[in-house]
PDB file of C-alpha atoms and ligand atoms in Angstrom:
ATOM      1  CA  UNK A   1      46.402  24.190   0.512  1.00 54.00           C
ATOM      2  CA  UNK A   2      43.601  21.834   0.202  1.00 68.00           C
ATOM      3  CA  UNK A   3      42.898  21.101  -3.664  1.00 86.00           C
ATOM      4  CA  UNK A   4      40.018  22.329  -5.555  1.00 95.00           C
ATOM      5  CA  UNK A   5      37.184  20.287  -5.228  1.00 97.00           C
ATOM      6  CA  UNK A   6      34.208  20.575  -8.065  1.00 97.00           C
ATOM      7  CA  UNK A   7      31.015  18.610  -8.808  1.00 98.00           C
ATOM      8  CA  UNK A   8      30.707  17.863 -12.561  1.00 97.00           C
ATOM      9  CA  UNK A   9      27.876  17.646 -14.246  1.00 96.00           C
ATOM     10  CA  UNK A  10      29.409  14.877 -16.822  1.00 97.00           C
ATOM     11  CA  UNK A  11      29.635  11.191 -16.574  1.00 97.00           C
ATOM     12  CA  UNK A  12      33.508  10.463 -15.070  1.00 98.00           C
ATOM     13  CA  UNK A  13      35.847   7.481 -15.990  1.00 97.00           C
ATOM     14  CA  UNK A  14      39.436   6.519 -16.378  1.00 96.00           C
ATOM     15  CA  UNK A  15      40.930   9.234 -19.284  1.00 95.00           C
ATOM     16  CA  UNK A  16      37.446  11.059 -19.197  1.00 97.00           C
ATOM     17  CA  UNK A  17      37.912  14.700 -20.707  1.00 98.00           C
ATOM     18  CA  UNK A  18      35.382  17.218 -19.129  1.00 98.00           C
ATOM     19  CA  UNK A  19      34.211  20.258 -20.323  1.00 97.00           C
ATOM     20  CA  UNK A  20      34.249  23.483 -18.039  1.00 97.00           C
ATOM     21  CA  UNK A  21      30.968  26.003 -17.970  1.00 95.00           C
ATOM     22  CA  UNK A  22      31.971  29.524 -17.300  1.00 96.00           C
ATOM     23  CA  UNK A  23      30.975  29.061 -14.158  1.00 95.00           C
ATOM     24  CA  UNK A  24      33.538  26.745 -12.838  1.00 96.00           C
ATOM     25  CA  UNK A  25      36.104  27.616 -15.653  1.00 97.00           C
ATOM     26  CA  UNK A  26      36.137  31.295 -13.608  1.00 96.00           C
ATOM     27  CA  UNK A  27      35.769  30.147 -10.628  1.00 96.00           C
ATOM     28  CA  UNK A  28      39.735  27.897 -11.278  1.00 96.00           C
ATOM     29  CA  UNK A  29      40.784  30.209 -13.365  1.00 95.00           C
ATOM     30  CA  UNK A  30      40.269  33.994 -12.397  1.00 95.00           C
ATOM     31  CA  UNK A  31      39.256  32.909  -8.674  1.00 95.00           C
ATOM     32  CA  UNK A  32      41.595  30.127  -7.644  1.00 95.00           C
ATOM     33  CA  UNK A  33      43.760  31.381 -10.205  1.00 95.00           C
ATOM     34  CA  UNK A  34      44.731  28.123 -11.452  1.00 96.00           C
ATOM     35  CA  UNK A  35      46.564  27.158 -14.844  1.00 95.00           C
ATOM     36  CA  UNK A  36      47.448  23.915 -16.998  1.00 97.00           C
ATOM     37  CA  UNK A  37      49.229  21.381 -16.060  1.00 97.00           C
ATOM     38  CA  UNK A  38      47.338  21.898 -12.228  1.00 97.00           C
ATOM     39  CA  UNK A  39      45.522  19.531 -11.049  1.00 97.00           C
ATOM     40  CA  UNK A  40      42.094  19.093  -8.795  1.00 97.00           C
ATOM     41  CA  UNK A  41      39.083  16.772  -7.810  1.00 98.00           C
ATOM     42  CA  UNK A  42      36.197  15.941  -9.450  1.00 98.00           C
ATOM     43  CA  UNK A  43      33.183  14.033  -8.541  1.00 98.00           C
ATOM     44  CA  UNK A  44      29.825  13.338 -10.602  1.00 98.00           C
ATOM     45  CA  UNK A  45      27.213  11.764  -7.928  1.00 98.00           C
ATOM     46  CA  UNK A  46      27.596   8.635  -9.302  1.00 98.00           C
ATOM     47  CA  UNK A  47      31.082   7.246 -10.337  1.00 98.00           C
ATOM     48  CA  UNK A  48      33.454   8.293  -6.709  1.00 98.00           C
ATOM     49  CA  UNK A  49      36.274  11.211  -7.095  1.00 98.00           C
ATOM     50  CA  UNK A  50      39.001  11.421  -9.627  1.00 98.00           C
ATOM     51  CA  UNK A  51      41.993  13.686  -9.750  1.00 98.00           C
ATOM     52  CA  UNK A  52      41.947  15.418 -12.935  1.00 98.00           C
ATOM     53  CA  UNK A  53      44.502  18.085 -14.478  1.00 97.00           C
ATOM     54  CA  UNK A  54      43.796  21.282 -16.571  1.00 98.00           C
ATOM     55  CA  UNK A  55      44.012  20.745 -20.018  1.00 98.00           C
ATOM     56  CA  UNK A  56      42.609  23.860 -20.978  1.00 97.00           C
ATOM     57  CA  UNK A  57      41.630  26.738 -19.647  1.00 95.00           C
ATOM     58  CA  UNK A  58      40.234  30.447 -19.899  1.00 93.00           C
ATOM     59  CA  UNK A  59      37.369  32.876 -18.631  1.00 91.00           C
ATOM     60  CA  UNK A  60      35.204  31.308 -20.247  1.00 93.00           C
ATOM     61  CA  UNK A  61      35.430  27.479 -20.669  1.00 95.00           C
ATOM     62  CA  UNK A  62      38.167  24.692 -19.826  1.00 97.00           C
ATOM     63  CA  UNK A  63      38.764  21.387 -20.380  1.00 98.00           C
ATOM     64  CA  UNK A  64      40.129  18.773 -17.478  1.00 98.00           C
ATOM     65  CA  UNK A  65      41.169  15.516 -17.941  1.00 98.00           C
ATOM     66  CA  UNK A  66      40.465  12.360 -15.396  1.00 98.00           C
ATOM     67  CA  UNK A  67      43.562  10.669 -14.331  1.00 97.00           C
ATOM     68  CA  UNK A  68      42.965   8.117 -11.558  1.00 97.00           C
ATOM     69  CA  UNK A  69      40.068   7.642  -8.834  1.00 98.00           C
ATOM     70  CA  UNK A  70      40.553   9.020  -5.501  1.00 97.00           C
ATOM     71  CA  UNK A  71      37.623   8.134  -4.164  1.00 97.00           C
ATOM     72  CA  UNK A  72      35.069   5.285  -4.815  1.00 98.00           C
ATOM     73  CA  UNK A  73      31.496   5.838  -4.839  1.00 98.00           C
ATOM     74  CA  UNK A  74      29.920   5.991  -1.243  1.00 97.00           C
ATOM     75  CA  UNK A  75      26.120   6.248  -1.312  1.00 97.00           C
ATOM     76  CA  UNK A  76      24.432   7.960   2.062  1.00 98.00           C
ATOM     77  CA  UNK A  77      22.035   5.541   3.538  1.00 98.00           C
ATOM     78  CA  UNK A  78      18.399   5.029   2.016  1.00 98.00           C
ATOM     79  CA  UNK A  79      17.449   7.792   3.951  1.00 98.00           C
ATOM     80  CA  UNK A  80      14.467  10.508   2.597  1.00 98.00           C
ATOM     81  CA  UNK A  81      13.993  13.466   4.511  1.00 98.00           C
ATOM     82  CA  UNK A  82      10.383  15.034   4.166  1.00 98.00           C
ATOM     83  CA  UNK A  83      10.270  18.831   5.232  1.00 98.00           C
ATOM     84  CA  UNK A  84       8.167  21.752   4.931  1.00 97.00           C
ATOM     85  CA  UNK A  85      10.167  24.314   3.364  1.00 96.00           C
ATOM     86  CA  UNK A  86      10.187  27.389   5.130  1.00 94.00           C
ATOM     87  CA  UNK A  87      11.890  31.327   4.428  1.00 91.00           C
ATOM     88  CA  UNK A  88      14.916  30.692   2.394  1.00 92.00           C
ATOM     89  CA  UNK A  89      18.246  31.083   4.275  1.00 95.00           C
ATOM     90  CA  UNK A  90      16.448  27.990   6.160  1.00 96.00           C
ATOM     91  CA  UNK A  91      15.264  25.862   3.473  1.00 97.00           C
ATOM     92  CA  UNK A  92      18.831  26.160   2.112  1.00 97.00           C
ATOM     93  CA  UNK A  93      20.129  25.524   5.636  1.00 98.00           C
ATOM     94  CA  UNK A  94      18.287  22.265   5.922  1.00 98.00           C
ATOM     95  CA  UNK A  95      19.541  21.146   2.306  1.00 98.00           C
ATOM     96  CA  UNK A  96      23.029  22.015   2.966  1.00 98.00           C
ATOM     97  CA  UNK A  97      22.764  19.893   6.409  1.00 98.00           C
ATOM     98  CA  UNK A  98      20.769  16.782   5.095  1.00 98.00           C
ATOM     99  CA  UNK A  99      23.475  16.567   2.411  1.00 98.00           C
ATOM    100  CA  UNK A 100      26.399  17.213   5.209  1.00 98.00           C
ATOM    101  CA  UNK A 101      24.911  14.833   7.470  1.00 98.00           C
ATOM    102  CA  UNK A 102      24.047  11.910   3.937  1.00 98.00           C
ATOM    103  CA  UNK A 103      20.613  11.662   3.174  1.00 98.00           C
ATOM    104  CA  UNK A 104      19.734  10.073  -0.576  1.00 98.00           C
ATOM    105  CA  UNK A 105      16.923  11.996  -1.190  1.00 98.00           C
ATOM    106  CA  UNK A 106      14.665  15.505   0.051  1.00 98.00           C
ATOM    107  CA  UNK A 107      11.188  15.969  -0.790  1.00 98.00           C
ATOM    108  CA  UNK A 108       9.748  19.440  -0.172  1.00 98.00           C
ATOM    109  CA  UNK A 109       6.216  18.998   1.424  1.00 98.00           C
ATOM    110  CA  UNK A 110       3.287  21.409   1.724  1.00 97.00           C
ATOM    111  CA  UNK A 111       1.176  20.854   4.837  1.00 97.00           C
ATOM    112  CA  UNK A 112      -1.760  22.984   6.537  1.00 97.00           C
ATOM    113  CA  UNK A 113       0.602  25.379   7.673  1.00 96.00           C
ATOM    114  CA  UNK A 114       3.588  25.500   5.320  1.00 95.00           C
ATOM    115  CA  UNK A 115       4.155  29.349   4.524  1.00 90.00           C
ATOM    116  CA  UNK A 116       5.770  28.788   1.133  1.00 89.00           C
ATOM    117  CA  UNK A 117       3.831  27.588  -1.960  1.00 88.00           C
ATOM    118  CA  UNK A 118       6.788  27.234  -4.199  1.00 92.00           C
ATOM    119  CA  UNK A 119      10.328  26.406  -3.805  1.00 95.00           C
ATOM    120  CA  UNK A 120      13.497  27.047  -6.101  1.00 96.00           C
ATOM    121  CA  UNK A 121      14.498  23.979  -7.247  1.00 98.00           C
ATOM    122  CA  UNK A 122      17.836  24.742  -9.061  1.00 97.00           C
ATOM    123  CA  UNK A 123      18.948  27.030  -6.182  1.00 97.00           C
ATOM    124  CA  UNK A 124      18.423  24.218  -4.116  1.00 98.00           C
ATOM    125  CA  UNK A 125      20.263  21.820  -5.568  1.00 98.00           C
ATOM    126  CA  UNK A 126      23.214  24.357  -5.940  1.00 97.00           C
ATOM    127  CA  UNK A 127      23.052  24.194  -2.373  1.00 98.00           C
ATOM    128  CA  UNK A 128      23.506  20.615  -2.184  1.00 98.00           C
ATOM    129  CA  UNK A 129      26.007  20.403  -4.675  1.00 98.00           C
ATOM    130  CA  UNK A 130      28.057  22.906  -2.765  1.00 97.00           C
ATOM    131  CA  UNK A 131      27.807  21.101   0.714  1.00 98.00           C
ATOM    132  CA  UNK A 132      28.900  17.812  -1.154  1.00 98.00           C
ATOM    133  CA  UNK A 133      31.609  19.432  -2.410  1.00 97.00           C
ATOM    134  CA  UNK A 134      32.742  20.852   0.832  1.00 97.00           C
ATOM    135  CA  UNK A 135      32.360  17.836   2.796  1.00 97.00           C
ATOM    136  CA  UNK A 136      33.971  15.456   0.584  1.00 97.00           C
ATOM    137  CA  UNK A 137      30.615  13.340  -0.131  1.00 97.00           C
ATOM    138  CA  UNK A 138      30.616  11.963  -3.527  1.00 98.00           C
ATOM    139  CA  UNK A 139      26.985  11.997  -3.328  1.00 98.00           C
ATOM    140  CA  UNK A 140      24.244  14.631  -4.174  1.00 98.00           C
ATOM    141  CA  UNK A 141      20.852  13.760  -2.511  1.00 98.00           C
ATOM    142  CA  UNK A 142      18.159  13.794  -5.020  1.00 98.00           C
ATOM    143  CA  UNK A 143      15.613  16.675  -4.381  1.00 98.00           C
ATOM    144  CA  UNK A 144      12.151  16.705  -5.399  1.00 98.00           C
ATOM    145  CA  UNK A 145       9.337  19.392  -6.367  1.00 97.00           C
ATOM    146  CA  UNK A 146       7.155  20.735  -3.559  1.00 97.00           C
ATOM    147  CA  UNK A 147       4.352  18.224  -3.631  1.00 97.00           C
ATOM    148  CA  UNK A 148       1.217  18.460  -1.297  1.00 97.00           C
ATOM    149  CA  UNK A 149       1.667  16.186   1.899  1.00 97.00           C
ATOM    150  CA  UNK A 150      -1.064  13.821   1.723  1.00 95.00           C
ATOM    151  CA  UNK A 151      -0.419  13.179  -1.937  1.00 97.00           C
ATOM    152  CA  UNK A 152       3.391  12.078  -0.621  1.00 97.00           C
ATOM    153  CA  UNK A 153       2.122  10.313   1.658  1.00 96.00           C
ATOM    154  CA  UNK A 154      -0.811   8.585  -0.620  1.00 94.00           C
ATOM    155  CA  UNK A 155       1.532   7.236  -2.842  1.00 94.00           C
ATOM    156  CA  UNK A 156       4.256   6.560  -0.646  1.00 96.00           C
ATOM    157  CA  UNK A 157       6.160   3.288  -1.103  1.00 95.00           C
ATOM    158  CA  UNK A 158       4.530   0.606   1.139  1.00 90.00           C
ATOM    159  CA  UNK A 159       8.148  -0.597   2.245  1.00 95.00           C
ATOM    160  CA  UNK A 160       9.416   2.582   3.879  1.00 97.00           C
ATOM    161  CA  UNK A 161       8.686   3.636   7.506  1.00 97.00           C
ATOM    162  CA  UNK A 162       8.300   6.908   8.316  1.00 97.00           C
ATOM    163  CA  UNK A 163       9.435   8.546  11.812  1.00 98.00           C
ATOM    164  CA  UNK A 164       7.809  11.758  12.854  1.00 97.00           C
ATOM    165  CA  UNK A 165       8.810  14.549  14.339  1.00 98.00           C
ATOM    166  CA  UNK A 166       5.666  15.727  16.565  1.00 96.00           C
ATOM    167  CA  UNK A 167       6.671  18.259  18.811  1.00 94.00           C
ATOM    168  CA  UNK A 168       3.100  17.274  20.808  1.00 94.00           C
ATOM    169  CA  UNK A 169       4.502  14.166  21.738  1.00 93.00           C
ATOM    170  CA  UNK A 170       6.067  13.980  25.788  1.00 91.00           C
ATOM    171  CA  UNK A 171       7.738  10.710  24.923  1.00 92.00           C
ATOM    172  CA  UNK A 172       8.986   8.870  22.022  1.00 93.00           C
ATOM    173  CA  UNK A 173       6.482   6.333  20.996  1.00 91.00           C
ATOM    174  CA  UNK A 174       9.764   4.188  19.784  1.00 93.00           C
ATOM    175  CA  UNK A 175      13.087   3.799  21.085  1.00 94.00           C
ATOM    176  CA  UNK A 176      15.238   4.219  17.766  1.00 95.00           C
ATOM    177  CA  UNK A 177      17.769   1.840  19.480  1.00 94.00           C
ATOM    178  CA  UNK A 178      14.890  -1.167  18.665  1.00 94.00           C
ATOM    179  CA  UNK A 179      13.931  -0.120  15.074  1.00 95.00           C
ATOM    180  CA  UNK A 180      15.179  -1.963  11.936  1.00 95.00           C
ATOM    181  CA  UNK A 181      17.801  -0.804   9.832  1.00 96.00           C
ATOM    182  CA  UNK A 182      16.528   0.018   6.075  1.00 96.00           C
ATOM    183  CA  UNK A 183      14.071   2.180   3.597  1.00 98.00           C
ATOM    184  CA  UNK A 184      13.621   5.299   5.890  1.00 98.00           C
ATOM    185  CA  UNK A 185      12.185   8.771   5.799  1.00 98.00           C
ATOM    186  CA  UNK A 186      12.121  11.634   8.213  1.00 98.00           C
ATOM    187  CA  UNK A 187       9.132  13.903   8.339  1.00 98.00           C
ATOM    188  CA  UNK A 188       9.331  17.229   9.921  1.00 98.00           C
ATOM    189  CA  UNK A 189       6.842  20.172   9.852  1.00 97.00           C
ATOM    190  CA  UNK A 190       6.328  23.715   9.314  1.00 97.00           C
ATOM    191  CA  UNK A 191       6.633  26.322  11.858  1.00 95.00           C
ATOM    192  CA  UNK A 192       3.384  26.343  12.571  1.00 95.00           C
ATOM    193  CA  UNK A 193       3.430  22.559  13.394  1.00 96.00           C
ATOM    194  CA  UNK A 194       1.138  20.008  11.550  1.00 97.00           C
ATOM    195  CA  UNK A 195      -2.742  20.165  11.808  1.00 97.00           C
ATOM    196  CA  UNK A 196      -4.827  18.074  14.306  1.00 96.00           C
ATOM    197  CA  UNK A 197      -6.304  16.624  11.169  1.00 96.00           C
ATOM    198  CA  UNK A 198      -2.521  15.862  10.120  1.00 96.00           C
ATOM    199  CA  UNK A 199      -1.246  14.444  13.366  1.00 95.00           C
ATOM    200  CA  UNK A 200      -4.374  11.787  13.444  1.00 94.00           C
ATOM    201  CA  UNK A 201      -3.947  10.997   9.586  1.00 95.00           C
ATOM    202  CA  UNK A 202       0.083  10.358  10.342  1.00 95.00           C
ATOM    203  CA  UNK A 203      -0.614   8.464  13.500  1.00 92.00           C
ATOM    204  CA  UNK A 204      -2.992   6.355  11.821  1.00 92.00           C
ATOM    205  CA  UNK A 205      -0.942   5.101   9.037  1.00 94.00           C
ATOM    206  CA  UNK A 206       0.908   1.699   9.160  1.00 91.00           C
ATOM    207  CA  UNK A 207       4.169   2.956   8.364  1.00 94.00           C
ATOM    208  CA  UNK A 208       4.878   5.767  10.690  1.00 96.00           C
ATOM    209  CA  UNK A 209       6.421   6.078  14.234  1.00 96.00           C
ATOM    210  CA  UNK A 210       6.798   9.439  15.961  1.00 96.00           C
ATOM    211  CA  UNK A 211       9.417  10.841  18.340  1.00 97.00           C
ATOM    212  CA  UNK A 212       9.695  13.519  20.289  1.00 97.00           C
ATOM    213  CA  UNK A 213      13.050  15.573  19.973  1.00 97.00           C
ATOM    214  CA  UNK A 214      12.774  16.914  23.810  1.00 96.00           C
ATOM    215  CA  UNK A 215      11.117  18.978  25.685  1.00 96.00           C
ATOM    216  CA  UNK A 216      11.681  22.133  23.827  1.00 97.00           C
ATOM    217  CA  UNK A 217      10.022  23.274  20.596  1.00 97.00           C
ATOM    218  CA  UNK A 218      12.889  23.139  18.175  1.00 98.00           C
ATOM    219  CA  UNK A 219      12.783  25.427  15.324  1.00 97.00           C
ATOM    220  CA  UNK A 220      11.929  23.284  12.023  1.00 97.00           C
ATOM    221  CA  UNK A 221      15.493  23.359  10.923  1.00 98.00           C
ATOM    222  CA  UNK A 222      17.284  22.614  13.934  1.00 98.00           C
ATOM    223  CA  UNK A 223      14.522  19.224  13.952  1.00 98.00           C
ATOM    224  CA  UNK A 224      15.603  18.463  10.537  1.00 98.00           C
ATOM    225  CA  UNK A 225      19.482  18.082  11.635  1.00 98.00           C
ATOM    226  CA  UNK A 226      18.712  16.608  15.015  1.00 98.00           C
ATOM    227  CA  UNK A 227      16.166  14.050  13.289  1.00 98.00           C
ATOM    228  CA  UNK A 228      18.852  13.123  10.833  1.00 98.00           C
ATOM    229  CA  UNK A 229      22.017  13.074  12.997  1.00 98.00           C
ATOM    230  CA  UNK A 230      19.557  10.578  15.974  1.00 98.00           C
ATOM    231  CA  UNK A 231      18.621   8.324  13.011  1.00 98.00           C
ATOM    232  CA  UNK A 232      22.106   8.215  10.976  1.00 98.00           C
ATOM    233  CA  UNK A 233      23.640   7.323  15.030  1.00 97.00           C
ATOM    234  CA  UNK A 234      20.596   4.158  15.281  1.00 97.00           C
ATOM    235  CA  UNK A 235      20.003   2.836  11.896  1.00 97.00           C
ATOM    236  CA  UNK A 236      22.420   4.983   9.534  1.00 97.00           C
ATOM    237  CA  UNK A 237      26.390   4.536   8.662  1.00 95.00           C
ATOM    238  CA  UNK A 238      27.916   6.520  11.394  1.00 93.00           C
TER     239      UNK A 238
HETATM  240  N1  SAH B   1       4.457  25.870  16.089  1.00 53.47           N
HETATM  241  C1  SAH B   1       4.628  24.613  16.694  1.00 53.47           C
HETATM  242  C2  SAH B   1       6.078  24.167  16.624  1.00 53.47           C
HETATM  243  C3  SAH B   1       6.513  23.669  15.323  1.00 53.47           C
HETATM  244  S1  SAH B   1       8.192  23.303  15.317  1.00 53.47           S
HETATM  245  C4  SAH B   1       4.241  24.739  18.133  1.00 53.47           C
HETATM  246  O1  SAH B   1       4.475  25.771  18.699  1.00 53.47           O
HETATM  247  O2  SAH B   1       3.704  23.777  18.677  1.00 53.47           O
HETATM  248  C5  SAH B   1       8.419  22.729  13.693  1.00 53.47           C
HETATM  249  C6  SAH B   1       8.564  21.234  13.542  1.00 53.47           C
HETATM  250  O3  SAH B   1       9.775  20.797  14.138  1.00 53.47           O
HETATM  251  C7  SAH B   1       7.497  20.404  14.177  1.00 53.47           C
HETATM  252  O4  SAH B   1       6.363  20.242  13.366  1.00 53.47           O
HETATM  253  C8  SAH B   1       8.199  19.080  14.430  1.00 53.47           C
HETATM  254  O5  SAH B   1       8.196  18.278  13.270  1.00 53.47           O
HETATM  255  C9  SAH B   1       9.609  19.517  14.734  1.00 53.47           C
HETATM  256  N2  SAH B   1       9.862  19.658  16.176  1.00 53.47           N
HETATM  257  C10 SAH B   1      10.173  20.779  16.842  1.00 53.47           C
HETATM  258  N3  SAH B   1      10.381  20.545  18.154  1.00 53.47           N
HETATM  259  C11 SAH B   1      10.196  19.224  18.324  1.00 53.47           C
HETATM  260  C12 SAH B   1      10.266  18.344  19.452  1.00 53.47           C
HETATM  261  N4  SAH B   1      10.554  18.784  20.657  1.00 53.47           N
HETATM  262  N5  SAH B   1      10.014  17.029  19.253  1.00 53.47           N
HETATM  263  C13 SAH B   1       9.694  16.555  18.026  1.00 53.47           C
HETATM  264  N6  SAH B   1       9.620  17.328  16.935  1.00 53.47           N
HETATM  265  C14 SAH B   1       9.869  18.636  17.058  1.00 53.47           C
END
């Protein structure tokens, strides 16, 4: 059977001991019904995986210990992905997938037609930390607060280009093939698709080039892993 393996929220190095919440000290212990002496992985988001045994453990807590690094540190390519949340089970689809497919960071964004007006953070980011742990990434894309679209986009750093997903568009404006490699981000919007006001504002910034995903309206989150999977094929590290 394939070892345990858990993100840590706890700086990891050679001979490292890490504390266990109850969460994950159930989850080895009562669930997985491991015991000391056992071992499993570890990761952090920052410092690669390590095997690391049980030193202690009970119901409530634990304590592991960091033996050697099985893992370095990859990082996903500079890759943002800007989406309109929409109802849950999809929000936390697109998280799970961004992660899967290595994105470095997700901003939330509230357009004209965005349906939500808040977002849950910290369930979120469970959800990211779960699909790292699954797929063997050793990173956890950052994720940001919902923030209002044309306040992203007002302070958005001069040196990243932005493609577009407009579902308007009958052909790509750009053929990803001819695009440089580099600071990225991926915009796709709500269900109700972005504003006219939107699509003119987008088109006329410096920074932006939109694509069209086909000739079917793709539901948000299937846009969101087709957008990612395109890019990470042209400019990314697959
Ligand atoms: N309600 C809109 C569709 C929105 S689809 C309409 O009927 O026109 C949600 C988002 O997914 C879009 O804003 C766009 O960013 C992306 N998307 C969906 N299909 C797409 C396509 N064929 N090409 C490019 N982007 C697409």
């Amino acid at each position: 059977m394939n070892k345990i393996r858990l993100f840590v929220d706890h700086t990891l190095g050679e001979a490292q001991s890490v504390p266990l919440n109850k969460d994950q000290a159930h989850y080895i212990f009562s669930v997985m019904r491991k015991g000391i002496g056992e071992k499993i992985l570890i990761f952090d988001g920052n410092n690669g995986e390590w095997e690391a045994s049980i030193e202690e453990i009970s119901k409530k807590s634990g304590l592991l210990f960091c033996i050697k690094q099985t893992k370095p540190q990859i990082m996903p390519p500079d890759l943002w992905l800007l989406f309109s949340p929409l109802k849950k089970v999809r929000t936390d689809f697109i998280v799970e997938k961004a992660t899967e497919l290595g994105v470095a960071k997700i901003i939330p964004v509230q357009t004209k037609h965005t349906n939500a007006d808040r977002i849950k953070l910290n369930r979120l980011i469970a959800h990211a930390r779960e699909a790292a742990e699954q797929c063997g990434g050793t990173y956890i894309p950052k994720i940001e607060e919902l923030q209002k679209l044309d306040e992203v986009l007002e302070n958005f750093p001069p040196n990243r280009r932005i493609l577009i997903c407009d579902e308007k568009l009958e052909e790509s404006e750009v053929n990803l093939e001819n695009l440089k490699k580099g600071k990225w981000a991926i915009l796709v919007g709500p269900e109700g698709g972005f504003s006219e006001i939107e699509r003119n504002y987008l088109k006329g910034l410096k920074f932006t080039f939109s694509i069209s995903l086909g000739p079917r309206i793709l539901r948000a989150d299937t846009a969101a892993v087709t957008a990612i999977s395109l890019w990470q094929n042209y400019l990314g590290d697959w």
